[in-house]
Structure formats: C-alpha cells, structure tokens
Coordinates of C-alpha atoms and ligand atoms in Angstrom, one line a residue:
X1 CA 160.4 120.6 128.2
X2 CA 162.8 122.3 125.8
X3 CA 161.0 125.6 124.1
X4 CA 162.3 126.3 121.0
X5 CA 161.6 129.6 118.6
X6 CA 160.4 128.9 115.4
X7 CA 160.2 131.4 112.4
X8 CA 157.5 129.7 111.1
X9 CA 154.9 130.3 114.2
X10 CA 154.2 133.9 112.4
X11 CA 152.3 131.4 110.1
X12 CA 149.8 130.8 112.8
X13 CA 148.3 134.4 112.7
X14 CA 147.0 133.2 109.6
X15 CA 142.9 131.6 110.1
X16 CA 140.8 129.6 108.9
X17 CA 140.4 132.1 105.8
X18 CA 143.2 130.7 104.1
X19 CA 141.8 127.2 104.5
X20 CA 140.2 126.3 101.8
X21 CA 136.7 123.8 101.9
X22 CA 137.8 120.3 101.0
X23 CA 134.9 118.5 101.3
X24 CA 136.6 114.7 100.2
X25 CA 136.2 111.8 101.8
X26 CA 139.1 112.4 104.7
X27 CA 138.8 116.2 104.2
X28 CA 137.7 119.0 105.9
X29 CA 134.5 120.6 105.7
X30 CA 134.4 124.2 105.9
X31 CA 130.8 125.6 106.5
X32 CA 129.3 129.2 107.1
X33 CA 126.9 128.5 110.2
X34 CA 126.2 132.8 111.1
X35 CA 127.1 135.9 111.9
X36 CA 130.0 135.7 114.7
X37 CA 127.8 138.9 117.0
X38 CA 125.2 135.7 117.5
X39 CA 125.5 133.1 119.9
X40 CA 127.9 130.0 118.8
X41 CA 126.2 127.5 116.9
X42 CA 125.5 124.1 118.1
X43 CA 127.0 121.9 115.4
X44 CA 126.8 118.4 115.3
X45 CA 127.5 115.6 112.3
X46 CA 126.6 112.0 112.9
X47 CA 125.5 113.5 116.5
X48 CA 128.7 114.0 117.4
X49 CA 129.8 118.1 118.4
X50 CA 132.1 120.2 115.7
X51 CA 135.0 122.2 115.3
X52 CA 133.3 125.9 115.5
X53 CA 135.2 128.8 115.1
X54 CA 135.2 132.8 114.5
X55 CA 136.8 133.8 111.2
X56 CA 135.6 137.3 109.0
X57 CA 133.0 138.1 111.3
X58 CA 131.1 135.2 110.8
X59 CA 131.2 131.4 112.5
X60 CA 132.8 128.6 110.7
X61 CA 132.0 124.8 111.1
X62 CA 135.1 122.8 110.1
X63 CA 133.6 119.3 109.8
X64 CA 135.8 116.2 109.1
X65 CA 134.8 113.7 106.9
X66 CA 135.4 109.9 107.3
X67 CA 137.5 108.5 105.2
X68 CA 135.6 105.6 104.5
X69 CA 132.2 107.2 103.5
X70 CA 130.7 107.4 100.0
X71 CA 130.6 110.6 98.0
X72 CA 127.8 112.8 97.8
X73 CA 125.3 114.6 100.4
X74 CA 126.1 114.2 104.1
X75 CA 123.8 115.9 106.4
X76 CA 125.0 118.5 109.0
X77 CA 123.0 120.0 112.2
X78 CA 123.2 123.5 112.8
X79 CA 121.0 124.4 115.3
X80 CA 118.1 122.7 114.4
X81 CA 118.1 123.3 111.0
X82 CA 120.2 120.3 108.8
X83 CA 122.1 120.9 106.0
X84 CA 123.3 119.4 103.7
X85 CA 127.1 119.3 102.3
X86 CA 128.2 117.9 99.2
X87 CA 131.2 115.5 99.2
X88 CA 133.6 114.9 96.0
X89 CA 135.3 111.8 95.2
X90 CA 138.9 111.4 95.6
X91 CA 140.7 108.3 94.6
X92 CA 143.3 107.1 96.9
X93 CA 146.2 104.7 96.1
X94 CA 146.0 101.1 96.7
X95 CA 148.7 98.9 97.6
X96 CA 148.7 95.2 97.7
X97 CA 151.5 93.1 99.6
X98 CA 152.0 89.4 99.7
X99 CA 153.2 88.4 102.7
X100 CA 153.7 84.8 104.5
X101 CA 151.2 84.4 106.7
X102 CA 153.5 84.4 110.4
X103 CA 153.9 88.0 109.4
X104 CA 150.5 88.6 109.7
X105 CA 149.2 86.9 112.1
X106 CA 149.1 88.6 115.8
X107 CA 148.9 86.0 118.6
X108 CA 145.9 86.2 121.5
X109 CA 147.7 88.0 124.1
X110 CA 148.9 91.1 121.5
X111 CA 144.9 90.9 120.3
X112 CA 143.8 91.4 123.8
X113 CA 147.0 93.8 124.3
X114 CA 145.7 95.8 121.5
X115 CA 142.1 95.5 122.3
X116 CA 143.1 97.4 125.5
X117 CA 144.9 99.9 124.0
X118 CA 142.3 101.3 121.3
X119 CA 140.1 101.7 123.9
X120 CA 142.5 104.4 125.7
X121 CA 143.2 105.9 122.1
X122 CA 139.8 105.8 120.3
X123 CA 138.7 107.4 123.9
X124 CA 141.4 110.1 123.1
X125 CA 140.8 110.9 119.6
X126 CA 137.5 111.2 120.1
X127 CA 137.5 113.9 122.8
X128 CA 135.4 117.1 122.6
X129 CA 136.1 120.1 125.0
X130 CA 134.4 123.4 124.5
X131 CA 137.3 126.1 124.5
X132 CA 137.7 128.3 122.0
X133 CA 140.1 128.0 119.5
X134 CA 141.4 131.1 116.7
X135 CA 142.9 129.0 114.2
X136 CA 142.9 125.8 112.9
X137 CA 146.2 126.3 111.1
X138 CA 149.2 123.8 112.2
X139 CA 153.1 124.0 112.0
X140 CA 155.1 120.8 110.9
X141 CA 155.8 118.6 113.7
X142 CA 159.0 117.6 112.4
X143 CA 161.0 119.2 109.4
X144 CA 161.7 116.5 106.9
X145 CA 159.9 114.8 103.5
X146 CA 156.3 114.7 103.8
X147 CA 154.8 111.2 102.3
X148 CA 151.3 111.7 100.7
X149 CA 150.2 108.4 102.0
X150 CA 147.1 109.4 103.9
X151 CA 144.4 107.4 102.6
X152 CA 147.0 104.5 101.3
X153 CA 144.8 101.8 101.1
X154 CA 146.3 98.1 102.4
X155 CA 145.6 94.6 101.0
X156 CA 147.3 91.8 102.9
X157 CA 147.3 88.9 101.4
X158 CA 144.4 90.4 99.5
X159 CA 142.9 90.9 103.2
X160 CA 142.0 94.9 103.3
X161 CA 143.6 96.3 106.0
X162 CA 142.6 99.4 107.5
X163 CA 143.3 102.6 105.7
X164 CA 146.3 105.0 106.5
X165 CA 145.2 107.9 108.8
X166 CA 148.3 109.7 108.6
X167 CA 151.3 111.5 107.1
X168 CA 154.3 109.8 107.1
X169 CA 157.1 111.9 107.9
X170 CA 160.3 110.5 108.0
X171 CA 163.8 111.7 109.7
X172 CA 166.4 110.1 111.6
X173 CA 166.1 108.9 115.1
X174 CA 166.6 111.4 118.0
X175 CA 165.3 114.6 115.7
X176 CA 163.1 116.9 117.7
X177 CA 159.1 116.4 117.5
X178 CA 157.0 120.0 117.8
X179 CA 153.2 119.8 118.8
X180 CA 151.6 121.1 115.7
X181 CA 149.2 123.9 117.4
X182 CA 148.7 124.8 121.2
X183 CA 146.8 122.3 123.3
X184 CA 146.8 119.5 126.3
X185 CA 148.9 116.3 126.0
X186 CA 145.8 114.0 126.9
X187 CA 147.8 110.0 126.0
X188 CA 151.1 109.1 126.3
X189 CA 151.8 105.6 126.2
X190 CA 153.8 102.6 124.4
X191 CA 151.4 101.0 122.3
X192 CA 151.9 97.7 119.8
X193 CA 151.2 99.3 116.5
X194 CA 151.9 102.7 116.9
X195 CA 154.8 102.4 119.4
X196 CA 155.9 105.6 121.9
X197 CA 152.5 107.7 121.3
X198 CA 151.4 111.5 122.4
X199 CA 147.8 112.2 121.6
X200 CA 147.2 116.3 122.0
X201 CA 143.8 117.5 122.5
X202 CA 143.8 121.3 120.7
X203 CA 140.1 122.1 121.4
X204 CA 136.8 121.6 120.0
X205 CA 137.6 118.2 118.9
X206 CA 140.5 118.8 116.9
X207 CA 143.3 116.3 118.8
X208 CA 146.8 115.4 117.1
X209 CA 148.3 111.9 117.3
X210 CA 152.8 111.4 116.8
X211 CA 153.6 108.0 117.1
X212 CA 156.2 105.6 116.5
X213 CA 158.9 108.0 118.7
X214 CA 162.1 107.4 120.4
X215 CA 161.3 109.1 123.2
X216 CA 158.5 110.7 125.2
X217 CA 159.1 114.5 127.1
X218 CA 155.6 115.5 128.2
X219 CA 153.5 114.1 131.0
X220 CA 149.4 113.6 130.7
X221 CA 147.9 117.0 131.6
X222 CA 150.7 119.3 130.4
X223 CA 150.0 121.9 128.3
X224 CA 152.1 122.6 125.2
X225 CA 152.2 126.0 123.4
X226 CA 152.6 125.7 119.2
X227 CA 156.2 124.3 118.3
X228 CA 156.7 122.7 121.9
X229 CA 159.3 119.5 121.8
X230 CA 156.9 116.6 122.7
X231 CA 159.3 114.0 121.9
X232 CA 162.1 112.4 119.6
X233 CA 161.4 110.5 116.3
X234 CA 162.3 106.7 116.5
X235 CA 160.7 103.5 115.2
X236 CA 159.1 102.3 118.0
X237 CA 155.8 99.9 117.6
X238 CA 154.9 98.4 114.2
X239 CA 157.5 100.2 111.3
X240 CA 160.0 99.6 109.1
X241 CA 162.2 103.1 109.2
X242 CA 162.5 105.7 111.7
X243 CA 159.6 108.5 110.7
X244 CA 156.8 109.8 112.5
X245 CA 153.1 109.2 112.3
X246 CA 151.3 112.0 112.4
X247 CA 147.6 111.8 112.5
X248 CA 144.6 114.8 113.2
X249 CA 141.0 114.2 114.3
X250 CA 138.6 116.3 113.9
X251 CA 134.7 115.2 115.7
X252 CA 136.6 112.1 115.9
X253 CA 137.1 111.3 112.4
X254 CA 141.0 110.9 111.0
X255 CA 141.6 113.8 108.4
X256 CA 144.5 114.3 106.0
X257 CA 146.7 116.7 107.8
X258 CA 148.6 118.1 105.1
X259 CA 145.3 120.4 104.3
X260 CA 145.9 122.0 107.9
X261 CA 149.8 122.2 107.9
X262 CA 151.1 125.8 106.1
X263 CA 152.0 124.9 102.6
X264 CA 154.2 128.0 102.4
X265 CA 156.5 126.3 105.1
X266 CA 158.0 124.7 102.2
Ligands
LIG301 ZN1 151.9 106.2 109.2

C-alpha cells in the first residue's frame, strides 16, 4: 500500500462544527444529545445505533436520513427520552430512459448472483462498531469533477429503479483512489453492478463504499489511515465511463456525501 501526503489532510482538523445540520431526505442530521463531561448517549433512530461524537464540549448525534422517507417529523431516541427532528423537502432530479427490453432484463443466474452479493454488502454497510471517532469530515477520494447525481432518480421503461446513492466522480482509468477518512477495509470483492468494490467501515456506523475500480490494493482487515491508495478507478461492473462510485452510510442509511467532503478542497 502506497502512502501518499496530501495537503489537504490539514482539512481534517476541522469537526463536526463546520458541518452544518441538513436534515433532507438523504441528509445528515446533526443533533445536540448533552454535555460531552456526561456519559455518551445511547442513540438510536429506527432502533438502529448512531453516529455519536464529541464537538464544543458537548455530544453530537449525526443521524442519516433515508432517502426515501417523507418530509416532516422523524423520531429520534436519546436515552430514553425521543425526540423529534424535523425533515425539509428536497426535490431531486428525475430521469427517464427508454430502453429495449434485453437491456434490462437480468437472467436467473445474475439474479441469484446478485442476490448473494447484497447480502455481503448490505451486511457491510450496515455495520456498527463502537470506537470513537473526532471528526466526521472526509477528503475527496479521487481528484476530478464531482456529479451531483446523488438522489438521481431512474425510470426504466417507466419501471422506477432504485435511487442513486452516490457521487459520481469521474477520471480516467488507473488514477489513484484515497479512503476518504481513517478506518478498516471490511469488503472487497467483484460484484455485478458495482464491479471491483472496497467497503471501509470508519466507526460508529459511518462506512464508505468506491466501486466500479480497476484495481483492488487492500486486503479485508487492513487498516487505512485518511488519503490511503485503496485502489485504481476503472469501469468495472455495471457503467458506461470510467468514474468512481462513491457512496457513505451512516446507521445504515446512504447519505449524500458531498455534505461530508471539504468544500474548500475546491
Ligand atoms: Zn454512481
């Protein structure tokens, strides 16, 4: 594993201060739950645990929000108090392709194929392990033009498809892929839709996801500081152009990452 020095990582001694809430459908959450000199909070949302962190003295909650969900109150534990959190509306785009039907259609054995496989990645993304973490703050995996697709909502054939969980970033084939914040590669793997995949679990349920890549250069189990190679770009699995995918979970819901990437980076 090739270590490379980035300028930018003086960005991660920013916190969560700088975050701002974004409570949207596919955003972030960012709660008050005490004073830091207390015990850490139990925090749950849809009974599943939360991102908790220290920031100002006091503990943060940074809850994400499913993308699919309706706005207005969702209810979070803290303790055993519940409160509740208003979310906005945010319209995403729509896109509607026609498309003959052989394109569409995925035969038995890739069903079961991918069947298999979202069990090892849903399992993945929706990991919860009870280190601390300082900073939610991420770097850009990849330096190239950021799509604001996340959300992009597909119609095959007037058939919905499921929303995109992602950023889009695209660059040529071979260029260097960085994990986005310190953590554990916990998947690696070749999978039909998202192709060469690294799924890195970060802590208190916040995991990143880099598909569609050329080539894989961590192992399960590794760990991986901030701005760590983790692989090449390609356009492996189901694209049309070399880019990478890259997709953050928080309590193992898909949130838009460009609220967590340093906008100053630009
Ligand atoms: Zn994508």
């Amino acid at each position: 594993m090739i270590r490379i020095a980035l300028v930018s990582l003086a960005l991660l001694a920013l916190n969560a201060e700088a975050l701002a809430d974004d409570a949207r459908p596919g955003g972030i959450a960012m709660i008050d739950v005490g004073a830091a000199n207390e015990a850490q909070p139990n925090v749950r949302y849809n009974g599943k645990p939360v991102l908790v962190m220290q920031d100002g003295g006091r503990w943060i909650a940074a809850v994400g929000i499913p993308l699919d969900i309706e706005p207005g109150t969702i209810e979070i534990d803290v303790g055993d108090e519940r409160r509740s959190v208003s979310v906005q509306e945010h319209s995403y785009v729509e896109q509607r392709l026609f498309v003959d039907r052989k394109y569409v259609a995925v035969s038995q054995a890739s069903l079961d194929r991918i069947g298999r496989e979202r069990k090892i990645i849903d399992a993945a993304l929706n990991r919860f392990v009870d280190t601390p973490i300082e900073s939610i703050r991420m770097l850009a995996p990849v330096d190239g033009r950021r799509s604001s697709s996340f959300g992009l909502r597909r119609f095959f054939n007037d058939e919905p498809r499921a929303p995109h969980k992602g950023m889009d970033i695209a660059a040529v084939v071979g260029t260097p892929v960085l994990s986005a914040l310190a953590g554990e590669v916990v998947a690696t793997g070749d999978y039909y839709f998202n192709g060469q995949t690294v799924i890195v679990d970060h802590g208190q349920g916040l995991i990143s996801l880099y598909c569609h890549l050329n080539a894989i250069g961590v192992e399960e189990g590794e760990h991986l500081e901030a701005g760590d190679v983790l692989g090449e770009v390609g356009k492996t699995g189901r694209v049309t152009g070399a880019h990478l995918h890259f997709g953050i979970y928080l309590n193992g819901t898909a949130v838009d990452p460009a609220i967590l990437l340093a906008a100053v980076e630009e």
